[in-house]
Every structure is written in structure tokens, then in C-alpha cells.
Tab-separated table of C-alpha atoms and ligand atoms in Angstrom:
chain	number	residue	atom	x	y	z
A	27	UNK	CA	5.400	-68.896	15.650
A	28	UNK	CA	4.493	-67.752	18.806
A	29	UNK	CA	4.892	-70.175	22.000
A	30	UNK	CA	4.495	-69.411	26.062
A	31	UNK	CA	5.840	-71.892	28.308
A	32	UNK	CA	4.530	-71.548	32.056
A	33	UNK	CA	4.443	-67.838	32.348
A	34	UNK	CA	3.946	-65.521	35.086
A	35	UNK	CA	3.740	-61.704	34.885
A	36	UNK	CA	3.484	-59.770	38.215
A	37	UNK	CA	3.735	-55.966	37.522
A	38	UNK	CA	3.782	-55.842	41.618
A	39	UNK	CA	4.307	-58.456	44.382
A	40	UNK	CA	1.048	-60.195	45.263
A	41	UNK	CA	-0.961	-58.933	41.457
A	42	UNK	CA	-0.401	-61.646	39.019
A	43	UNK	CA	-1.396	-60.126	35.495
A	44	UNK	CA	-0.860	-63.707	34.234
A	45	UNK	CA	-0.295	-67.198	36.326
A	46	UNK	CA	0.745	-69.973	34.490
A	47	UNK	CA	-0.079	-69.486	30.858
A	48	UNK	CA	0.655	-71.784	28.085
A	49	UNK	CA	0.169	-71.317	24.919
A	50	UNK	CA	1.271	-72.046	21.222
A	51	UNK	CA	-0.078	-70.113	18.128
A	52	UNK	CA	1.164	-71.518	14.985
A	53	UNK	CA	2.872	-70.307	11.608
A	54	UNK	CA	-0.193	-68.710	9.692
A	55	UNK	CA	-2.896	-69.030	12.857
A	56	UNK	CA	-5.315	-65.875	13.514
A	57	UNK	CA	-6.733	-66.009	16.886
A	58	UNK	CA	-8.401	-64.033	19.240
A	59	UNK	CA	-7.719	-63.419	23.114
A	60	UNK	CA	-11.156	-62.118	24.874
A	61	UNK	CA	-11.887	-61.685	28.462
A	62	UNK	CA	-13.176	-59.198	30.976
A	63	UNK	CA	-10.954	-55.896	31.716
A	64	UNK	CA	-8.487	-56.619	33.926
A	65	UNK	CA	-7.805	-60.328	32.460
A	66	UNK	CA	-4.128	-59.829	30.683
A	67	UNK	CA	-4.912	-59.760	27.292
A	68	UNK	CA	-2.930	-56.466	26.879
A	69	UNK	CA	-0.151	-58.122	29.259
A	70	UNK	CA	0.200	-60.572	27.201
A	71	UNK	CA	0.262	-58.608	24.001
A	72	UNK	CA	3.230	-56.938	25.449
A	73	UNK	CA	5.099	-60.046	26.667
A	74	UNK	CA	5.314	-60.809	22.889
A	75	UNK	CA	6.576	-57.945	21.344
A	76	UNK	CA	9.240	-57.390	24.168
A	77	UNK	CA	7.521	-54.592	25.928
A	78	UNK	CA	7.176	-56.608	28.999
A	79	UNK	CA	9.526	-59.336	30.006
A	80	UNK	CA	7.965	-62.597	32.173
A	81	UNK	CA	8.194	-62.969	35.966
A	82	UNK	CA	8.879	-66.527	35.335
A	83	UNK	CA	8.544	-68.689	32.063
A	84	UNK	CA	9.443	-68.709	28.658
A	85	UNK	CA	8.105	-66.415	25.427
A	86	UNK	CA	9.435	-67.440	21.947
A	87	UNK	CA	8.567	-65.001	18.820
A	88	UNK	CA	9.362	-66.071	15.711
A	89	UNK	CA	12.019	-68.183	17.129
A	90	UNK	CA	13.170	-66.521	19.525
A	91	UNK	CA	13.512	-66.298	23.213
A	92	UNK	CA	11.639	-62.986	24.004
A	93	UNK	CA	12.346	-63.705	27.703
A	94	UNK	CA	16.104	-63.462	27.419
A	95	UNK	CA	16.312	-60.542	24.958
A	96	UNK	CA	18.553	-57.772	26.058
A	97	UNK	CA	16.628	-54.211	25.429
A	98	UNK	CA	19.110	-53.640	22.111
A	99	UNK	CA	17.556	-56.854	21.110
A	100	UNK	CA	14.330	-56.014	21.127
A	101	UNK	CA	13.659	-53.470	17.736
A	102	UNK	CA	15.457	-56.122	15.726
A	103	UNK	CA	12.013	-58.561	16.833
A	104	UNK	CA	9.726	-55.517	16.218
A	105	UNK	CA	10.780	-55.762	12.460
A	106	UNK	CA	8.608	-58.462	12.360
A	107	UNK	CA	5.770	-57.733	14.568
A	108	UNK	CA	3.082	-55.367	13.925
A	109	UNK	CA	1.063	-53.867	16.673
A	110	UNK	CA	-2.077	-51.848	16.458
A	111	UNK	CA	-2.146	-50.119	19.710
A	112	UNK	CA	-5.348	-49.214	21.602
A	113	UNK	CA	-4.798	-45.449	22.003
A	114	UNK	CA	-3.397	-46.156	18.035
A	115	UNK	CA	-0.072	-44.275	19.276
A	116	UNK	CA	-0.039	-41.694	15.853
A	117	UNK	CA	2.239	-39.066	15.699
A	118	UNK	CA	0.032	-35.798	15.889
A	119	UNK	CA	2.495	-33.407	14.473
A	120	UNK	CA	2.708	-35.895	11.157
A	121	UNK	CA	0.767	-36.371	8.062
A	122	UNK	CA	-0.576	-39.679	7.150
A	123	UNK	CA	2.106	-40.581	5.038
A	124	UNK	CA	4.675	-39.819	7.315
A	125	UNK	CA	3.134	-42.064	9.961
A	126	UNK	CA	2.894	-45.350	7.755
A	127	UNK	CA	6.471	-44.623	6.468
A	128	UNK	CA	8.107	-44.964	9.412
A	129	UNK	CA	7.696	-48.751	9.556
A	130	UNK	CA	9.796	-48.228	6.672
A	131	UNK	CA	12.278	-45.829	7.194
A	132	UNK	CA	13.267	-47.402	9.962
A	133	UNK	CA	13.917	-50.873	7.868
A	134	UNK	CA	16.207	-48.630	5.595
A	135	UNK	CA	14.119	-48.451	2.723
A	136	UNK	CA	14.946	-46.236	0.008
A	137	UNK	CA	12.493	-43.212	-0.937
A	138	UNK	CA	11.173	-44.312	-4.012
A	139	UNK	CA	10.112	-47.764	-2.656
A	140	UNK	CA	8.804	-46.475	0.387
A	141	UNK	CA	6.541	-43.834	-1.518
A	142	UNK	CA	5.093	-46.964	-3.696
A	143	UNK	CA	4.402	-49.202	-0.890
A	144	UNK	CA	3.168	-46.657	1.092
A	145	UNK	CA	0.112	-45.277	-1.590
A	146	UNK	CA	-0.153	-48.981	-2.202
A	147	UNK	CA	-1.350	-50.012	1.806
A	148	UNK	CA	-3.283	-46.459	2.119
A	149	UNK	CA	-5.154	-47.195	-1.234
A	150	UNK	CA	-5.551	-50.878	0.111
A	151	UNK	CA	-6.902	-49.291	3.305
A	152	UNK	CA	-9.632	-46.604	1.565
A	153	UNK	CA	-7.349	-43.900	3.082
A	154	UNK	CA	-5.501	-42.767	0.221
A	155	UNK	CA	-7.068	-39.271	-0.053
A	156	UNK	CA	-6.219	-38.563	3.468
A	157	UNK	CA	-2.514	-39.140	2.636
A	158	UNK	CA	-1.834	-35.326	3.524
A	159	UNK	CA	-4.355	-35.122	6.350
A	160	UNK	CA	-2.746	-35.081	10.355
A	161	UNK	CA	-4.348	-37.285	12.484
A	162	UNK	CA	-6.285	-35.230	14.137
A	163	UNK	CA	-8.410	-34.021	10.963
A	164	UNK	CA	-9.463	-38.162	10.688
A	165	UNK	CA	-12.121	-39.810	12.188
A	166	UNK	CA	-11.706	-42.497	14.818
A	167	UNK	CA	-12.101	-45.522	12.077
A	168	UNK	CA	-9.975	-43.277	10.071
A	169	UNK	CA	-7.136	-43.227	12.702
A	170	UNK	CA	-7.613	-47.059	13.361
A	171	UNK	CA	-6.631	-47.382	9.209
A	172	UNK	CA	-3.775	-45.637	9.574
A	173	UNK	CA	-2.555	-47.488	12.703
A	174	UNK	CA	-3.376	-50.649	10.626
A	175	UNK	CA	-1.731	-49.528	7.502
A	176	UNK	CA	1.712	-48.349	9.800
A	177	UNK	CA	1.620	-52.268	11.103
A	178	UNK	CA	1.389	-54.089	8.268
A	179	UNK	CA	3.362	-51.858	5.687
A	180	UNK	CA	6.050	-53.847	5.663
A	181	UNK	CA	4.285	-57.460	5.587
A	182	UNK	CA	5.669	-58.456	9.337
A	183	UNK	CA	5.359	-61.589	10.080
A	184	UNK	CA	2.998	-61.157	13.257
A	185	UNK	CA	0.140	-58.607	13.621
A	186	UNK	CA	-0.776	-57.923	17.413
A	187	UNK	CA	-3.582	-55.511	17.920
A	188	UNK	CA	-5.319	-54.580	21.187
A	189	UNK	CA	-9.076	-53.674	20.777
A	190	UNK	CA	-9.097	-52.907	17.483
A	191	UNK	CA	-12.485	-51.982	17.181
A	192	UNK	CA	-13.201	-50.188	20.293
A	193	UNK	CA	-15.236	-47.229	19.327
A	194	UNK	CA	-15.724	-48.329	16.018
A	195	UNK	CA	-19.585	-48.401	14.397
A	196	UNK	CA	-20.246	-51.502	13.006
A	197	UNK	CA	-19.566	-50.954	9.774
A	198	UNK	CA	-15.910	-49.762	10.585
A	199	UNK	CA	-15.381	-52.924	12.418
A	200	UNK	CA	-16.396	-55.140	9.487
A	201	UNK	CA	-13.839	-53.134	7.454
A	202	UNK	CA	-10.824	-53.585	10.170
A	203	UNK	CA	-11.897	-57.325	10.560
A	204	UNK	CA	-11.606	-58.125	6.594
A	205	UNK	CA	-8.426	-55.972	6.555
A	206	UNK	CA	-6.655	-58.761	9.490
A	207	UNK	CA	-8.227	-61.450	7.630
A	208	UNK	CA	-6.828	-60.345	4.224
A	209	UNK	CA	-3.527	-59.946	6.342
A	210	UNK	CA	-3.781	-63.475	7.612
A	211	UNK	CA	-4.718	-64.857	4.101
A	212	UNK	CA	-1.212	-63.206	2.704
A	213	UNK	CA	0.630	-65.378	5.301
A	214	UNK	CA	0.498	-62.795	8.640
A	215	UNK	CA	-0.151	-64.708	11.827
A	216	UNK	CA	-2.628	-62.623	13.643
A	217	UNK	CA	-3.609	-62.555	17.255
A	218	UNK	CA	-6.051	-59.507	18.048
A	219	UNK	CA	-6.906	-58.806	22.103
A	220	UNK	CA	-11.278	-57.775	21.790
A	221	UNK	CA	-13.688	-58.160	24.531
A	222	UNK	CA	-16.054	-57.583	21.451
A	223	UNK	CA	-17.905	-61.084	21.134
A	224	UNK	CA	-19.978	-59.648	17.908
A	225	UNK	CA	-16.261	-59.360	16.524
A	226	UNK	CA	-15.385	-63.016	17.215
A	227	UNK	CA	-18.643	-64.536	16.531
A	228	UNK	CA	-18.665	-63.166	13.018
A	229	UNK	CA	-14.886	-64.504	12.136
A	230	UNK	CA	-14.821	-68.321	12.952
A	231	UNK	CA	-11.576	-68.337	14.628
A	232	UNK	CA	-10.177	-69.849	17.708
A	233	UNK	CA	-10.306	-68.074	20.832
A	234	UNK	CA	-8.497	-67.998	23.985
A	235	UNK	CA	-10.627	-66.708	26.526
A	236	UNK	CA	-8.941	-65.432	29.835
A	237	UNK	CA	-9.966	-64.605	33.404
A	238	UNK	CA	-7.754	-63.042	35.975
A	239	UNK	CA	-4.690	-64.065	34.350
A	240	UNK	CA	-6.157	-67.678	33.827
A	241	UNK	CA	-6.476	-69.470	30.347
A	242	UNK	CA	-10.298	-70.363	31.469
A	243	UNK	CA	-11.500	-71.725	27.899
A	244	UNK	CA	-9.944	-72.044	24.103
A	245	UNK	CA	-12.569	-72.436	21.314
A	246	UNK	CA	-11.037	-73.446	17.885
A	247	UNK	CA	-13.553	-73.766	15.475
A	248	UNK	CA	-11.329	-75.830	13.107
A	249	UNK	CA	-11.525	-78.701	15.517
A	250	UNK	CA	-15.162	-78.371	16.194
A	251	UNK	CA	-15.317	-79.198	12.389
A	252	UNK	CA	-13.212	-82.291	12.185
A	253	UNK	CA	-15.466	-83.641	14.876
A	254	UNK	CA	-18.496	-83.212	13.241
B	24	ADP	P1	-6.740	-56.524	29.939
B	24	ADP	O1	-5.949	-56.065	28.760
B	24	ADP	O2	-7.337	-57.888	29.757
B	24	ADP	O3	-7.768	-55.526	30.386
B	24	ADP	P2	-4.304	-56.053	31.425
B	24	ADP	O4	-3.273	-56.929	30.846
B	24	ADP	O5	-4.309	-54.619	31.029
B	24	ADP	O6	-5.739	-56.716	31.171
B	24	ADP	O7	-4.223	-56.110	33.011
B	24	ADP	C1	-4.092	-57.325	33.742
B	24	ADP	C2	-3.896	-56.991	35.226
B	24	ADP	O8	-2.653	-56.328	35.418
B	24	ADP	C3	-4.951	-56.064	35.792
B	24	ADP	O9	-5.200	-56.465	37.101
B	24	ADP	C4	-4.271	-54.712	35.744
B	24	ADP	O10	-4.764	-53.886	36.755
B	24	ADP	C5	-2.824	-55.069	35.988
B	24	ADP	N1	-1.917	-54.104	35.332
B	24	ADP	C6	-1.864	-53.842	34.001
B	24	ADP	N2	-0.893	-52.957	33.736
B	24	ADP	C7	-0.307	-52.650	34.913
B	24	ADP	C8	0.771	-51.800	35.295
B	24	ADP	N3	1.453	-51.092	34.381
B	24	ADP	N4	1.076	-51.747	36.618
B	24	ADP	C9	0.426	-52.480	37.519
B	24	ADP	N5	-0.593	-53.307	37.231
B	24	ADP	C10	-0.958	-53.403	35.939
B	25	ADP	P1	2.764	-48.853	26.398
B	25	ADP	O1	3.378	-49.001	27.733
B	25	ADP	O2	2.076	-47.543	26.200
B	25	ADP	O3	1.909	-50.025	25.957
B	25	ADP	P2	4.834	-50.005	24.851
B	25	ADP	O4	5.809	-50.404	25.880
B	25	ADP	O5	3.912	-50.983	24.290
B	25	ADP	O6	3.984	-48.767	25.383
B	25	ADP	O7	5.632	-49.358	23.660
B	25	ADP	C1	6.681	-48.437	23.905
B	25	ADP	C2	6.947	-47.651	22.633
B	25	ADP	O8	7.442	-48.498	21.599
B	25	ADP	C3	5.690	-46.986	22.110
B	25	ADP	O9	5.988	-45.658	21.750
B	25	ADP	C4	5.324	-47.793	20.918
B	25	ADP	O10	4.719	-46.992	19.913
B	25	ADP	C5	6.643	-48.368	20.433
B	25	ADP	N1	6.471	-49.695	19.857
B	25	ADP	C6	6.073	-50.800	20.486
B	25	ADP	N2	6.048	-51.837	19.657
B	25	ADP	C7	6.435	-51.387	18.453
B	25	ADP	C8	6.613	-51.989	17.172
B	25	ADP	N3	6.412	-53.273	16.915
B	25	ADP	N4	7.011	-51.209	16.170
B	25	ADP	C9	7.239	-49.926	16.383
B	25	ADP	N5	7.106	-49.304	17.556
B	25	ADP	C10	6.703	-50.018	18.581
């Protein structure tokens, strides 16, 4: 689903955000990218959703070649990527609603459908009775539901999120964690960017851990098993 084939990201001349990474995430995976501040996870998270395009090397999503895509190109591969965005990136001036329909809207769904699906995701989240509520009447965990719902109203076929859980309490991040593995047990590949190791202990997935732009270490805990 997701493949990088010797890629280098320099936002400046000299600052390499990323050196050399390669890395495939299959059809159906859910994986985790962890690492100090400053490592690339966010980088990278943008490389695949065609925010960023590579110094050098390849990016395929979903089958195709992210690296070459012209900038009217790149919504059509955002139909089928989610992202959860660190900041969350609401719309302020919009209710609830109107924030998770836009996934939709912009698919050309009709009202009626869009209404349904909609109520269904916020009920799904435990954010239904906020449907009328602006962003800014929500609490953080709140906010990070809505963001969630928006991304994976329309079942995409990816779900990036960057720190999901950031100033989340721990109950909160239990909820958002069981919401991307729900996601990933519907058929969502999911890669989430944490520096939150209480977050990836608890989930049993595989991890890619970077450092300075360096793949330094990739845990997958469905290979530990088969060696056992
Ligand atoms: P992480 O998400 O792991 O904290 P980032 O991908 O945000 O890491 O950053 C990787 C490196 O790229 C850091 O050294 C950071 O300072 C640099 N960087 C990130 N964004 C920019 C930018 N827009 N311009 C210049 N340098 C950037
Ligand atoms: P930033 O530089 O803040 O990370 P991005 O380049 O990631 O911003 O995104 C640019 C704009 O495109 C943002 O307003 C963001 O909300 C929007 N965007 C990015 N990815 C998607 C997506 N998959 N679906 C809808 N909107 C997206």
C-alpha cells in the first residue's frame, strides 16, 4: 500500500529531514513511526499524502507514484488518505457537523447520505451530542474525535495521523487508540507518527523507530511471534 524507495527530503541545502529511507507498509498493516523531535516522522507523513514531494527517491500510495504527481493530482490521492493533523486543522467558524461533512461534500455525496453517515461516525465516536457545538466549545479529546471522525468518514483507504494523543489524559488516548484499531480491523491501513511509547507499548504493533532522518530500528511484533 504504501512503499519508499531510497528517499531523501532536504527542506534546505545541507538539513536532511530524511536520508535514505526505505520502507514498505502493506495492504491492511497498522504501524507506528516514533522517534525524538526533530527525527521526520511528520516529514514523512507529508511525503505520503503529497504535501511534500522527495529530494530524491520514490513514494508510491496506493499505487501510485506520489513523487511524480503534478499538484492537480494530488486531491484525487487525498480521497483515499485520511490525516489527523497535530494542530487537528478544524474549521473554527463551523459546527461539528459541518467539519466531518466536508470529507464528504467534497466526494460529491448527496445530502441525505452525507447526513446518515455523518450521525453514524459522530455516534461511533461518543460525539454525537456535540453535533451543533463549534470547535472551540469542545475539549481537546473532544477536538481530536472530530478530527478523527472528518478522516475516516468516508472509509479511506489510509489513515495518517501525527501525534494523535498529544495532550490527551490517558483515558482519551485509550479511546483514540481503539478508534485506529477498529479502523484498521474494517480494512484501513494505519500508520500513526507518536513519540508516546505508553501508546505503542499497549498496541502490539510494529514500529519504525527514526533518528535524524535515519530508520535506526523496526520492531514488528508479528515476527517476534513466529520465532518463538
Ligand atoms: P518530527 O516530526 O519527527 O519531529 P519533522 O519531520 O518535523 O520531525 O522534522 C525533521 C527535520 O526537518 C527537523 O530537523 C526539522 O527542523 C526540519 N524541518 C521540518 N519542517 C521544516 C520546514 N518546513 N523547513 C525547514 N526545516 C524543516
Ligand atoms: P501543513 O504544512 O500545515 O502540514 P499540509 O501541507 O499538510 O499543511 O496541508 C495543506 C492543507 O491541505 C491543509 O489545510 C490541510 O488541512 C489540507 N489537507 C492535507 N491533507 C488533506 C487530506 N487528506 N484531506 C483533506 N485536506 C487535506
Amino acid at each position: 500500500m504504501i512503499q519508499l524507495h531510497n528517499v531523501f527530503l532536504s527542506y534546505q541545502k545541507d538539513a536532511t529531514a530524511l536520508n535514505n529511507i526505505s520502507l514498505r507498509i502493506a495492504k491492511g498493516e497498522f504501524v507506528f513511526l516514533t522517534g525524538p523531535s526533530g527525527a521526520g516522522k511528520t516529514t514523512l507523513l507529508r511525503l505520503l499524502y503529497g504535501a511534500l514531494t522527495p529530494t530524491s527517491g520514490q513514494v508510491l500510495v496506493d499505487g501510485q507514484n506520489v513523487s511524480r504527481m503534478t499538484p492537480s493530482q494530488i486531491p484525487f490521492l487525498r480521497r483515499s488518505i485520511g490525516v489527523v493533523f497535530q494542530d487537528f486543522k478544524l474549521l473554527q467558524n463551523r459546527t461539528v457537523f459541518e467539519n466531518v461533512a466536508i470529507t464528504l461534500e467534497v466526494l460529491g455525496w448527496g445530502r441525505a447520505d452525507i447526513g446518515k453517515k455523518v450521525m453514524h461516525i459522530l455516534k461511533q465516536m461518543g460525539i454525537a451530542s456535540k453535533v451543533n457545538l463549534t470547535p472551540q466549545r469542545l475539549s481537546g479529546g473532544e477536538q481530536q474525535r472530530v478530527a478523527l471522525a472528518r478522516a475516516l468518514v468516508n472509509d479511506p483507504k489510509i489513515l495518517l495521523a501525527d501525534e494523535p494523543t498529544g495532550n490527551l489524559d490517558d483515558s482519551n488516548k485509550e479511546q483514540i487508540l481503539s478508534i485506529f484499531k477498529d479502523a484498521n480491523a474494517r480494512g484501513t491501513t494505519v500508520v500513526v507518527a507518536t513519540h508516546d511509547r505508553r501508546l505503542i507499548e499497549n498496541s502490539h504493533k510494529r514500529l519504525v523507530s527514526l533518528i535524524k532522518g535515519d530508520i535506526v530500528e523496526q520492531v514488528d511484533p508479528k515476527e517476534e511471534d513466529s520465532c518463538k
